[in-house]
XYZ file of C-alpha atoms in Angstrom:
681
model
C -7.202 14.204 61.827
C -6.146 11.332 64.094
C -9.215 11.903 66.272
C -11.476 11.821 63.193
C -9.986 8.535 62.045
C -10.444 6.920 65.456
C -13.993 8.221 65.634
C -14.773 6.974 62.118
C -13.236 3.581 62.875
C -15.196 3.157 66.097
C -18.399 4.238 64.387
C -17.760 1.799 61.547
C -17.322 -1.024 64.066
C -20.506 0.047 65.814
C -22.428 0.079 62.564
C -21.054 -3.332 61.663
C -22.080 -4.782 65.012
C -25.553 -3.284 64.816
C -25.975 -4.117 61.137
C -28.383 -6.901 60.155
C -25.589 -8.360 58.043
C -24.086 -9.812 61.265
C -27.300 -11.493 62.302
C -28.111 -15.055 61.339
C -31.435 -14.121 59.752
C -31.521 -11.709 56.793
C -34.682 -9.666 56.363
C -35.480 -7.404 53.398
C -36.695 -4.553 55.620
C -33.361 -4.198 57.482
C -32.227 -0.598 57.626
C -29.087 1.165 58.731
C -28.263 4.702 59.734
C -25.178 6.245 58.108
C -23.340 9.086 59.796
C -19.833 9.736 58.420
C -18.504 13.234 59.106
C -15.170 14.106 57.486
C -14.238 10.427 57.515
C -11.450 8.828 55.500
C -12.548 7.104 52.314
C -10.852 3.838 53.219
C -12.710 3.691 56.563
C -16.040 4.400 54.883
C -15.377 1.747 52.209
C -14.543 -0.818 54.907
C -17.792 -0.021 56.735
C -19.886 -0.352 53.578
C -18.099 -3.616 52.828
C -19.129 -4.984 56.243
C -22.723 -3.822 55.720
C -23.157 -5.094 52.144
C -20.812 -8.063 52.169
C -18.870 -6.704 49.161
C -15.119 -6.925 48.677
C -13.381 -3.683 47.743
C -9.951 -2.990 46.232
C -8.716 0.619 46.565
C -6.285 2.262 44.165
C -3.346 3.878 46.059
C -4.369 7.231 44.562
C -7.792 7.084 46.244
C -7.354 9.468 49.168
C -9.622 12.005 50.865
C -12.557 12.515 53.249
C -16.289 12.099 52.668
C -19.435 13.171 54.499
C -22.471 10.868 54.513
C -25.375 11.758 56.801
C -28.759 9.992 56.799
C -31.451 11.600 58.967
C -33.501 8.416 58.830
C -32.432 4.782 58.419
C -32.014 3.615 54.789
C -32.411 0.098 53.341
C -29.217 -1.880 53.479
C -29.170 -2.470 49.679
C -29.018 1.313 49.103
C -25.807 1.654 51.102
C -23.694 0.695 48.068
C -25.439 3.249 45.819
C -24.903 5.978 48.440
C -21.203 5.093 48.526
C -20.965 5.364 44.722
C -22.564 8.814 44.821
C -20.169 9.967 47.529
C -17.180 8.656 45.562
C -18.374 10.409 42.397
C -18.403 13.750 44.237
C -14.752 13.150 45.170
C -13.746 12.230 41.564
C -13.608 8.458 42.057
C -15.534 5.602 40.418
C -16.229 1.927 41.111
C -15.441 -0.844 38.606
C -17.299 -4.048 39.353
C -15.435 -7.256 38.608
C -15.621 -10.918 39.506
C -16.054 -10.948 43.277
C -14.360 -7.581 43.847
C -15.129 -3.898 43.276
C -12.194 -1.654 42.361
C -12.205 1.998 43.463
C -10.114 4.043 40.974
C -9.871 7.686 39.849
C -12.714 8.601 37.533
C -10.323 9.421 34.657
C -9.015 5.811 34.667
C -12.408 4.123 34.909
C -13.052 4.153 31.148
C -9.864 2.152 30.536
C -10.985 -0.769 32.733
C -13.425 -3.526 32.022
C -17.032 -2.468 32.557
C -20.487 -3.581 31.534
C -21.608 -2.829 27.955
C -25.359 -2.213 27.781
C -27.955 -1.113 25.234
C -30.492 1.688 25.496
C -33.063 -0.592 27.176
C -30.759 -1.603 30.033
C -32.084 -1.421 33.607
C -28.693 -0.527 35.112
C -28.979 2.728 37.072
C -27.159 4.780 39.671
C -23.606 6.050 39.637
C -22.128 3.006 37.924
C -19.921 3.613 34.877
C -21.095 1.618 31.856
C -20.544 1.693 28.099
C -23.418 1.967 25.669
C -23.423 1.415 21.889
C -26.154 3.433 20.168
C -26.868 2.765 16.469
C -28.509 5.784 14.830
C -31.067 5.401 12.068
C -31.544 8.885 10.649
C -29.134 11.445 12.056
C -25.346 11.610 11.617
C -23.278 10.186 14.478
C -20.475 12.682 13.799
C -22.824 15.641 14.109
C -24.397 14.353 17.329
C -20.995 14.130 19.046
C -20.807 17.929 19.176
C -24.318 18.132 20.625
C -23.860 15.464 23.326
C -20.246 16.142 24.329
C -21.142 18.934 26.849
C -23.600 16.561 28.533
C -20.982 13.840 29.174
C -18.850 13.863 32.313
C -15.471 15.450 31.442
C -13.502 12.324 32.388
C -15.717 10.047 30.270
C -15.916 9.667 26.507
C -18.221 9.781 23.509
C -17.039 8.554 20.086
C -18.671 8.261 16.662
C -18.029 5.442 14.182
C -19.067 6.812 10.748
C -19.001 3.480 8.870
C -22.024 2.154 10.781
C -23.293 5.565 12.001
C -22.933 4.462 15.638
C -22.229 6.280 18.906
C -20.112 4.691 21.669
C -20.623 6.412 25.038
C -18.948 5.659 28.384
C -20.553 7.452 31.358
C -22.607 6.985 34.511
C -25.743 4.900 34.105
C -28.120 7.633 35.316
C -26.616 10.154 32.898
C -26.903 7.686 30.032
C -30.658 7.423 30.624
C -30.908 11.163 30.040
C -28.679 10.896 26.959
C -30.910 8.140 25.565
C -33.980 10.367 25.771
C -32.151 13.188 23.996
C -30.960 10.866 21.209
C -34.456 9.442 20.715
C -35.825 12.966 20.348
C -33.202 13.955 17.769
C -32.862 10.701 15.794
C -36.132 11.096 13.900
C -36.875 10.611 10.183
C -36.423 13.723 8.119
C -39.508 15.577 7.009
C -37.758 16.818 3.869
C -39.597 16.931 0.562
C -38.359 14.821 -2.366
C -39.259 16.202 -5.780
C -38.573 15.169 -9.358
C -38.426 18.022 -11.879
C -38.418 16.779 -15.508
C -36.680 18.934 -18.123
C -37.811 19.389 -21.711
C -34.995 21.324 -23.358
C -32.030 21.867 -21.061
C -29.541 19.202 -19.954
C -30.058 17.984 -16.391
C -26.296 17.733 -15.789
C -25.548 21.260 -17.041
C -28.500 22.759 -15.184
C -27.609 21.030 -11.912
C -24.073 22.459 -12.071
C -25.469 25.936 -12.698
C -27.918 25.671 -9.788
C -25.157 24.597 -7.410
C -23.303 27.800 -8.255
C -26.438 29.920 -7.906
C -27.691 28.436 -4.619
C -25.286 28.402 -1.635
C -27.443 25.797 0.092
C -26.661 23.265 -2.646
C -22.939 24.053 -2.578
C -22.806 23.149 1.152
C -24.724 19.883 0.819
C -21.628 17.755 1.592
C -20.491 19.367 4.834
C -18.346 16.432 5.941
C -18.158 12.663 6.297
C -21.404 11.223 7.576
C -23.231 14.538 7.272
C -26.951 14.426 6.512
C -27.631 17.123 3.874
C -30.572 19.445 4.425
C -30.666 20.318 0.752
C -29.617 17.931 -1.989
C -29.627 18.391 -5.750
C -28.809 15.646 -8.279
C -29.266 14.974 -11.985
C -30.792 11.848 -13.510
C -29.421 11.533 -17.046
C -31.700 8.648 -18.048
C -34.893 10.710 -17.679
C -33.181 14.123 -18.002
C -34.660 15.195 -14.669
C -33.536 16.993 -11.522
C -33.889 15.296 -8.141
C -34.371 17.729 -5.246
C -34.550 16.887 -1.536
C -34.977 19.657 1.041
C -36.436 20.025 4.515
C -37.427 23.584 3.738
C -40.164 23.704 1.048
C -38.979 27.160 -0.005
C -35.769 25.611 -1.395
C -37.750 23.314 -3.689
C -39.898 26.205 -4.878
C -36.796 28.272 -5.656
C -35.423 25.420 -7.770
C -38.728 25.094 -9.630
C -38.779 28.817 -10.388
C -35.220 28.772 -11.717
C -35.860 25.652 -13.799
C -38.963 27.167 -15.405
C -36.869 30.179 -16.459
C -33.879 28.227 -17.726
C -35.572 25.196 -19.312
C -36.498 26.968 -22.547
C -35.898 25.956 -26.176
C -32.788 27.292 -27.868
C -33.084 30.286 -30.185
C -31.433 28.340 -33.022
C -32.292 24.823 -34.252
C -28.791 23.676 -33.312
C -27.027 25.077 -30.230
C -23.308 25.048 -29.534
C -22.233 23.663 -26.164
C -18.810 23.369 -24.552
C -18.281 20.448 -22.162
C -15.108 20.448 -20.054
C -13.832 16.961 -19.242
C -12.287 16.058 -15.881
C -10.672 12.683 -16.510
C -11.142 11.422 -20.060
C -9.181 12.581 -23.123
C -11.234 14.898 -25.324
C -9.886 13.633 -28.656
C -10.805 10.004 -27.870
C -14.255 10.895 -26.523
C -14.914 13.002 -29.639
C -14.143 10.039 -31.915
C -16.504 7.840 -29.903
C -19.332 10.370 -30.056
C -18.867 10.979 -33.783
C -19.153 7.244 -34.360
C -22.256 7.214 -32.193
C -23.838 10.041 -34.199
C -22.964 8.529 -37.545
C -24.498 5.221 -36.478
C -27.705 6.966 -35.362
C -27.902 9.031 -38.556
C -27.546 5.996 -40.801
C -29.813 3.778 -38.725
C -33.041 2.030 -39.549
C -36.321 3.702 -40.287
C -37.987 5.903 -37.660
C -39.588 3.905 -34.913
C -37.350 0.895 -35.337
C -36.193 -0.797 -32.141
C -32.470 -0.252 -31.469
C -30.198 -3.218 -31.033
C -29.489 -4.563 -27.568
C -26.957 -2.389 -25.797
C -27.199 0.430 -28.357
C -27.343 3.997 -26.986
C -30.791 5.553 -26.727
C -30.087 8.450 -29.099
C -32.945 10.143 -30.984
C -33.327 9.195 -34.605
C -31.696 11.703 -36.922
C -33.904 11.926 -39.971
C -32.598 12.738 -43.404
C -32.403 16.492 -43.949
C -32.356 17.253 -40.238
C -29.836 19.622 -38.737
C -26.464 17.863 -38.681
C -24.766 17.346 -35.356
C -21.066 18.003 -34.881
C -18.609 17.016 -32.172
C -15.147 18.557 -32.064
C -12.359 18.230 -29.468
C -10.213 21.054 -28.154
C -7.030 19.385 -26.913
C -5.633 22.551 -25.293
C -8.475 22.776 -22.744
C -9.491 19.091 -22.928
C -13.022 20.101 -23.858
C -15.718 18.976 -26.282
C -17.518 21.391 -28.601
C -20.935 20.005 -29.545
C -23.292 21.547 -32.058
C -26.574 19.645 -31.942
C -30.286 20.063 -31.204
C -31.285 20.007 -27.566
C -32.643 16.465 -27.692
C -29.459 15.072 -29.227
C -27.219 17.095 -26.912
C -29.080 15.911 -23.793
C -28.553 12.296 -24.822
C -24.878 12.893 -25.591
C -24.448 14.705 -22.297
C -25.468 11.604 -20.356
C -23.031 9.462 -22.355
C -20.205 11.952 -21.744
C -20.823 11.957 -17.990
C -20.517 8.162 -17.842
C -17.377 8.069 -19.999
C -15.719 10.947 -18.139
C -15.235 8.951 -14.946
C -12.029 8.605 -13.035
C -10.179 5.513 -14.134
C -8.437 3.234 -11.722
C -4.661 2.833 -11.713
C -2.527 -0.265 -11.274
C 0.784 -0.432 -9.464
C 2.720 -3.454 -10.726
C 5.639 -4.914 -8.828
C 7.750 -7.496 -10.632
C 10.221 -9.680 -8.736
C 13.083 -11.299 -10.656
C 15.106 -13.648 -8.463
C 18.212 -15.309 -9.896
C 20.461 -17.623 -7.897
C 23.314 -19.436 -9.639
C 26.416 -21.386 -8.586
C 29.510 -22.198 -10.652
C 31.917 -24.805 -9.275
C 35.026 -26.044 -11.105
C 37.934 -28.323 -10.200
C 41.206 -29.259 -11.957
C 44.008 -31.673 -11.089
C 46.731 -32.980 -13.373
C 50.349 -34.067 -13.707
C 52.429 -33.317 -16.822
C 56.111 -33.983 -17.486
C 58.540 -33.714 -20.356
C 62.235 -34.155 -21.159
C 63.839 -31.592 -23.514
C 67.452 -32.024 -22.425
C 68.524 -33.630 -25.711
C 67.049 -30.990 -28.009
C 70.343 -29.146 -28.557
C 72.536 -32.257 -28.643
C 73.947 -33.606 -31.948
C 73.882 -37.156 -30.701
C 70.869 -39.346 -30.643
C 68.760 -38.307 -27.641
C 65.237 -39.122 -26.577
C 62.708 -36.373 -25.795
C 59.016 -36.514 -24.886
C 56.450 -36.313 -22.139
C 52.775 -35.850 -21.543
C 50.937 -32.943 -23.152
C 47.274 -32.501 -22.239
C 44.909 -29.932 -23.691
C 43.295 -29.317 -20.244
C 40.504 -27.337 -21.821
C 37.679 -29.670 -22.741
C 35.308 -28.292 -20.053
C 34.084 -24.754 -20.481
C 36.715 -23.825 -23.107
C 40.490 -23.803 -22.950
C 42.192 -23.035 -19.651
C 45.037 -20.525 -20.178
C 48.391 -21.478 -18.657
C 47.402 -25.049 -17.832
C 49.468 -26.760 -20.562
C 53.113 -27.556 -19.845
C 54.263 -26.429 -23.290
C 52.423 -23.120 -22.942
C 54.042 -22.626 -19.523
C 57.485 -23.377 -21.030
C 57.045 -20.694 -23.655
C 55.883 -18.061 -21.132
C 55.873 -18.758 -17.421
C 53.623 -15.718 -16.921
C 50.715 -17.540 -18.568
C 50.465 -20.178 -15.837
C 46.854 -20.251 -14.673
C 45.425 -19.747 -11.218
C 45.652 -22.361 -8.506
C 48.498 -24.483 -7.191
C 51.370 -24.843 -9.726
C 54.453 -26.907 -8.853
C 57.174 -27.437 -11.441
C 60.775 -28.568 -11.927
C 62.960 -26.373 -14.173
C 66.466 -27.018 -15.498
C 67.662 -23.984 -17.379
C 66.568 -23.096 -20.888
C 66.659 -24.859 -24.232
C 66.354 -23.619 -27.788
C 63.862 -25.402 -29.989
C 64.225 -24.872 -33.729
C 61.240 -23.004 -35.133
C 60.025 -22.140 -31.650
C 62.826 -20.257 -29.958
C 64.194 -20.298 -26.455
C 61.911 -21.864 -23.849
C 62.189 -22.997 -20.255
C 63.239 -26.554 -19.690
C 60.293 -27.549 -17.477
C 60.605 -31.156 -16.564
C 57.414 -31.495 -14.508
C 54.260 -29.403 -13.870
C 51.603 -30.245 -11.286
C 48.386 -28.169 -11.227
C 45.472 -28.166 -8.784
C 42.562 -25.696 -8.747
C 39.089 -25.542 -7.203
C 36.806 -22.524 -7.744
C 33.356 -21.711 -6.356
C 31.327 -18.685 -7.532
C 27.809 -17.835 -6.309
C 25.436 -15.241 -7.727
C 22.319 -13.895 -6.032
C 20.418 -11.185 -7.919
C 17.042 -9.693 -7.004
C 15.496 -7.104 -9.322
C 12.198 -5.404 -8.502
C 11.071 -3.179 -11.372
C 7.919 -1.199 -10.511
C 5.343 0.422 -12.785
C 2.308 2.637 -12.225
C -0.140 2.977 -15.080
C -3.805 3.627 -15.779
C -6.352 0.970 -16.554
C -6.060 -0.331 -20.122
C -2.960 1.792 -20.837
C 0.386 0.212 -21.720
C 3.441 1.155 -19.660
C 7.108 0.354 -20.136
C 10.267 0.645 -18.054
C 13.821 0.009 -19.284
C 16.848 -0.103 -16.980
C 20.089 -0.910 -18.773
C 22.358 0.211 -21.615
C 21.842 1.131 -25.246
C 24.414 -1.064 -27.020
C 25.440 -0.628 -30.686
C 25.340 -3.698 -32.946
C 27.091 -3.705 -36.325
C 24.609 -4.509 -39.083
C 26.828 -4.001 -42.137
C 30.015 -2.515 -43.502
C 31.512 -1.537 -46.847
C 34.501 0.339 -48.217
C 34.362 3.016 -50.907
C 37.302 4.389 -52.843
C 37.728 8.140 -52.649
C 37.145 10.140 -55.820
C 40.344 10.875 -57.749
C 42.425 8.428 -55.722
C 43.026 4.851 -56.668
C 44.563 3.779 -53.354
C 42.523 5.596 -50.698
C 39.616 3.596 -49.308
C 37.042 4.938 -46.844
C 35.546 2.156 -44.699
C 32.019 2.601 -43.387
C 29.896 0.624 -40.922
C 26.175 0.685 -40.228
C 25.025 0.021 -36.669
C 21.754 -0.327 -34.849
C 21.273 0.292 -31.155
C 19.358 -2.021 -28.871
C 18.467 -1.851 -25.183
C 20.344 -4.368 -23.069
C 19.304 -4.707 -19.448
C 15.928 -5.054 -17.766
C 12.731 -4.338 -19.702
C 9.179 -4.560 -18.387
C 6.201 -3.771 -20.602
C 2.669 -4.362 -19.336
C -0.892 -3.470 -20.300
C -3.427 -4.063 -17.484
C -7.187 -4.368 -17.642
C -9.306 -4.326 -14.474
C -12.363 -6.576 -14.333
C -15.476 -5.815 -12.302
C -14.796 -8.673 -9.895
C -11.512 -7.158 -8.740
C -9.252 -9.328 -10.884
C -6.638 -7.835 -13.185
C -5.843 -9.088 -16.674
C -2.212 -8.381 -17.562
C -0.542 -8.560 -20.941
C 3.125 -8.801 -19.995
C 6.485 -8.704 -21.720
C 9.545 -8.990 -19.486
C 13.146 -9.337 -20.571
C 16.493 -9.533 -18.782
C 19.528 -9.322 -21.063
C 23.249 -8.706 -20.587
C 26.411 -8.431 -22.704
C 28.542 -11.586 -22.506
C 31.316 -11.027 -25.044
C 32.378 -7.998 -27.102
C 35.501 -9.557 -28.684
C 33.716 -11.908 -31.065
C 34.474 -11.037 -34.668
C 30.925 -11.770 -35.749
C 29.485 -9.263 -33.285
C 28.515 -8.739 -29.663
C 27.204 -11.793 -27.824
C 24.356 -11.164 -25.360
C 22.480 -13.285 -22.838
C 18.703 -12.982 -23.000
C 15.856 -14.270 -20.819
C 12.363 -13.080 -21.643
C 8.728 -13.868 -20.855
C 5.707 -12.824 -22.887
C 2.352 -13.891 -21.507
C -1.209 -12.889 -20.611
C -2.317 -13.728 -17.080
C -5.248 -13.147 -14.742
C -4.313 -12.022 -11.206
C -6.287 -11.034 -8.114
C -5.684 -7.619 -6.640
C -2.646 -7.688 -4.348
C -1.855 -11.363 -4.988
C 1.569 -12.579 -6.129
C 1.937 -15.171 -8.886
C 4.852 -16.799 -10.663
C 5.109 -15.991 -14.362
C 7.794 -18.492 -15.244
C 11.356 -19.453 -14.600
C 14.326 -21.642 -15.309
C 15.916 -24.350 -13.170
C 19.041 -25.665 -14.890
C 21.760 -27.996 -13.591
C 24.703 -28.422 -16.003
C 27.484 -30.851 -15.036
C 30.514 -31.399 -17.272
C 33.658 -33.452 -16.744
C 36.652 -34.325 -18.893
C 39.817 -36.377 -18.533
C 42.991 -36.284 -20.642
C 45.171 -39.362 -20.014
C 47.777 -41.661 -21.437
C 46.181 -44.910 -22.638
C 46.461 -47.762 -20.156
C 48.833 -45.872 -17.887
C 46.162 -43.326 -16.960
C 43.844 -46.104 -15.725
C 46.262 -47.569 -13.193
C 44.949 -47.009 -9.630
C 46.789 -44.210 -7.793
C 49.813 -44.355 -10.062
C 47.589 -43.446 -12.990
C 47.196 -39.875 -11.674
C 50.741 -39.195 -12.940
C 49.546 -39.776 -16.496
C 46.203 -37.926 -16.596
C 44.598 -34.471 -16.211
C 40.999 -34.223 -14.852
C 38.635 -31.254 -15.024
C 35.086 -30.955 -13.705
C 32.551 -28.134 -13.717
C 28.992 -27.733 -12.435
C 26.807 -24.737 -13.247
C 23.415 -24.538 -11.503
C 20.963 -21.741 -12.363
C 17.681 -20.868 -10.657
C 15.685 -18.045 -12.227
C 12.122 -17.172 -11.189
C 9.925 -14.235 -12.216
C 7.038 -13.163 -9.965
C 4.449 -10.427 -10.333
C 2.048 -8.642 -7.987
C -0.469 -5.940 -9.050
C -2.157 -3.411 -6.759
C -5.349 -1.718 -7.951
C -5.489 1.945 -6.897
C -9.033 3.186 -7.214
C -10.446 6.614 -6.349
C -9.427 6.310 -2.695
C -6.344 8.523 -2.343
C -5.349 6.941 0.987
C -4.148 3.722 -0.701
C -1.959 5.477 -3.270
C -0.634 7.855 -0.600
C 0.325 4.945 1.653
C 2.013 3.077 -1.207
C 3.925 6.157 -2.343
C 4.959 7.018 1.211
C 6.303 3.504 1.790
C 8.533 3.622 -1.328
C 9.544 7.217 -0.605
C 10.704 6.455 2.931
C 12.599 3.379 1.707
C 14.649 5.503 -0.705
C 15.272 8.129 2.005
C 16.611 5.442 4.345
C 18.892 4.084 1.616
C 20.257 7.570 0.944
C 20.909 8.133 4.632
C 22.797 4.826 4.887
C 25.321 5.748 2.167
C 26.429 9.057 3.641
C 30.253 9.481 3.448
C 32.053 9.153 6.754
C 33.780 12.063 8.442
C 37.521 12.515 7.766
C 39.738 15.140 9.376
C 41.694 15.820 6.188
C 38.680 16.006 3.873
C 35.875 18.574 3.764
C 32.323 17.585 4.660
C 30.338 16.704 1.546
C 27.004 15.164 2.578
C 25.218 13.132 -0.038
C 21.773 14.375 -1.110
C 18.744 13.031 0.757
C 15.117 13.403 -0.260
C 13.114 15.812 1.899
C 10.676 14.423 4.433
C 7.410 13.437 2.794
C 4.447 15.496 3.962
C 0.875 14.814 2.978
C -0.900 17.656 1.144
C -3.563 17.952 3.835
C -0.889 18.564 6.460
C 0.676 21.479 4.588
C -0.288 24.968 5.658
C 1.059 28.438 4.723
C 2.539 28.988 8.179
C 4.414 25.667 8.071
C 5.819 26.063 4.554
C 8.642 28.547 5.351
C 9.836 26.453 8.299
C 9.978 23.322 6.140
C 11.902 25.141 3.404
C 14.328 26.592 5.943
C 14.941 23.179 7.476
C 15.614 21.607 4.069
């Protein structure tokens, strides 16, 4: 191997010295003779770099030997192409950049920057390029299976169904062959398009029957982006069948079946059963009965219907009556009507029986409130002479200390003297000298002085997010709270045969107290959502009031217009309530500094911030959106359940809290996976 490297290096130097690239003049007809036998790749790349003047950068994984033999001299500009071909045989590729060419393994070439060309590009040889091919007639997904065997294993071919486009990364010469194959396949279909009008039968009913009878029609939607070879559809406006097929025999088979089935009914009025997929049969039946009654009592024959009126045939007086009945158990319609009337009703039913969109509504109720209070006061009294028979003076200061936010228990010096246990919270400093007996009051503490100081600070931060999922134009309601009884009346009734026994009786009514959200959405064609909203947040404040239970209530009732997925503010409350009070001795309480001995000050500030926001999401027929939304909420609850698992204790048995099972999409479930999932759970 060492001898081969020395030989290859010497030959490379010889080629470089003899190469026209080292001469001052550069002529187009310069030729070189290449003769590399079992030479290292790095030596060959260096030689080609000297011949062509290119700069090369080799990946450390590029190792091996190559053989390049030219019986006759070749043009100097072809030396680079010969090198690319030799590298391709060894599983390596060249990536051309700004001023340098990188030699990397072929499998990594597609991940590097390379030229992106179209089908008319003049790039050729063993260069790796990317081509974007927009198809006009054929399906890109179906062509991937046809072209994949023709692409180099280390390179890629991908289909983008939304624009029916192929993205191919491969060698330029191979792409020229791929282009010719695509041009031969991507041709307009020669299928026949036929319109078959019906006289008696319903186009919708007959199309469903033909799909069951003909396997070709049942397989018309093979997959996303598939181009059907046989397509069958119904046009309710003209009561016709639309048939498209590349094989004329399919169209002829449909015509033969239609001629046999499109016959008048044996009775003047036939009975038909229509199974509904989405709509409610009882509501559709009421609509159709109103439609029939309006047609039967319409204007004279031949009159022009009003704008927007359904194109139902005129039902003349004495004609066979039409009947529409709903079967709620099977959600079906039973229609007894002539063929012409039934065909018109069938088109109306198909339009009404469409899948309705759903709306997921997320309400955000944010409440932030602060309650700050402060008290400071000095009270004194002298009761030493109460029990003396001689003339003695008694007195002191006595403040109510309850003018802000109601009375403050235990803040008055007389109340503290009666029961020291009622002294309120905060700092309380007093001077006591035994006990005294006050006539009419009893024995109390002889408190000579009481100093009180208190400062309180309470913050509240509440976030409620009630969620609702409902159908378009259907009202939904969610209540989270308590059902509280309220007394509405009472009376007493004397028992029979007893003059002294009285049976009291109360009447109560129960009301929901908590969070209530009631909404009725309506989706507009432009994507906006009209919402009729009622939202209420209530709580019980006091149950000791003799007149009844006192509740706090904050509610919003409004109709708003919201864009899909946008958040808006419905309303709110910003309230700042500041109260202060001072009890003092006249004149003495106003003296600077010294006046604090003759006064009691209280202050309180209550600040409330309440905002209600709302955000609707429209969930249409695409199941991916609803699946993503459901999965997000499902995983959130699972994470919350996992976070509240009880900790392990040596003296207590293990009792894990329940956790929802892992959410699996329906398409991922299979019979062989089901037992394993159940066993794991």
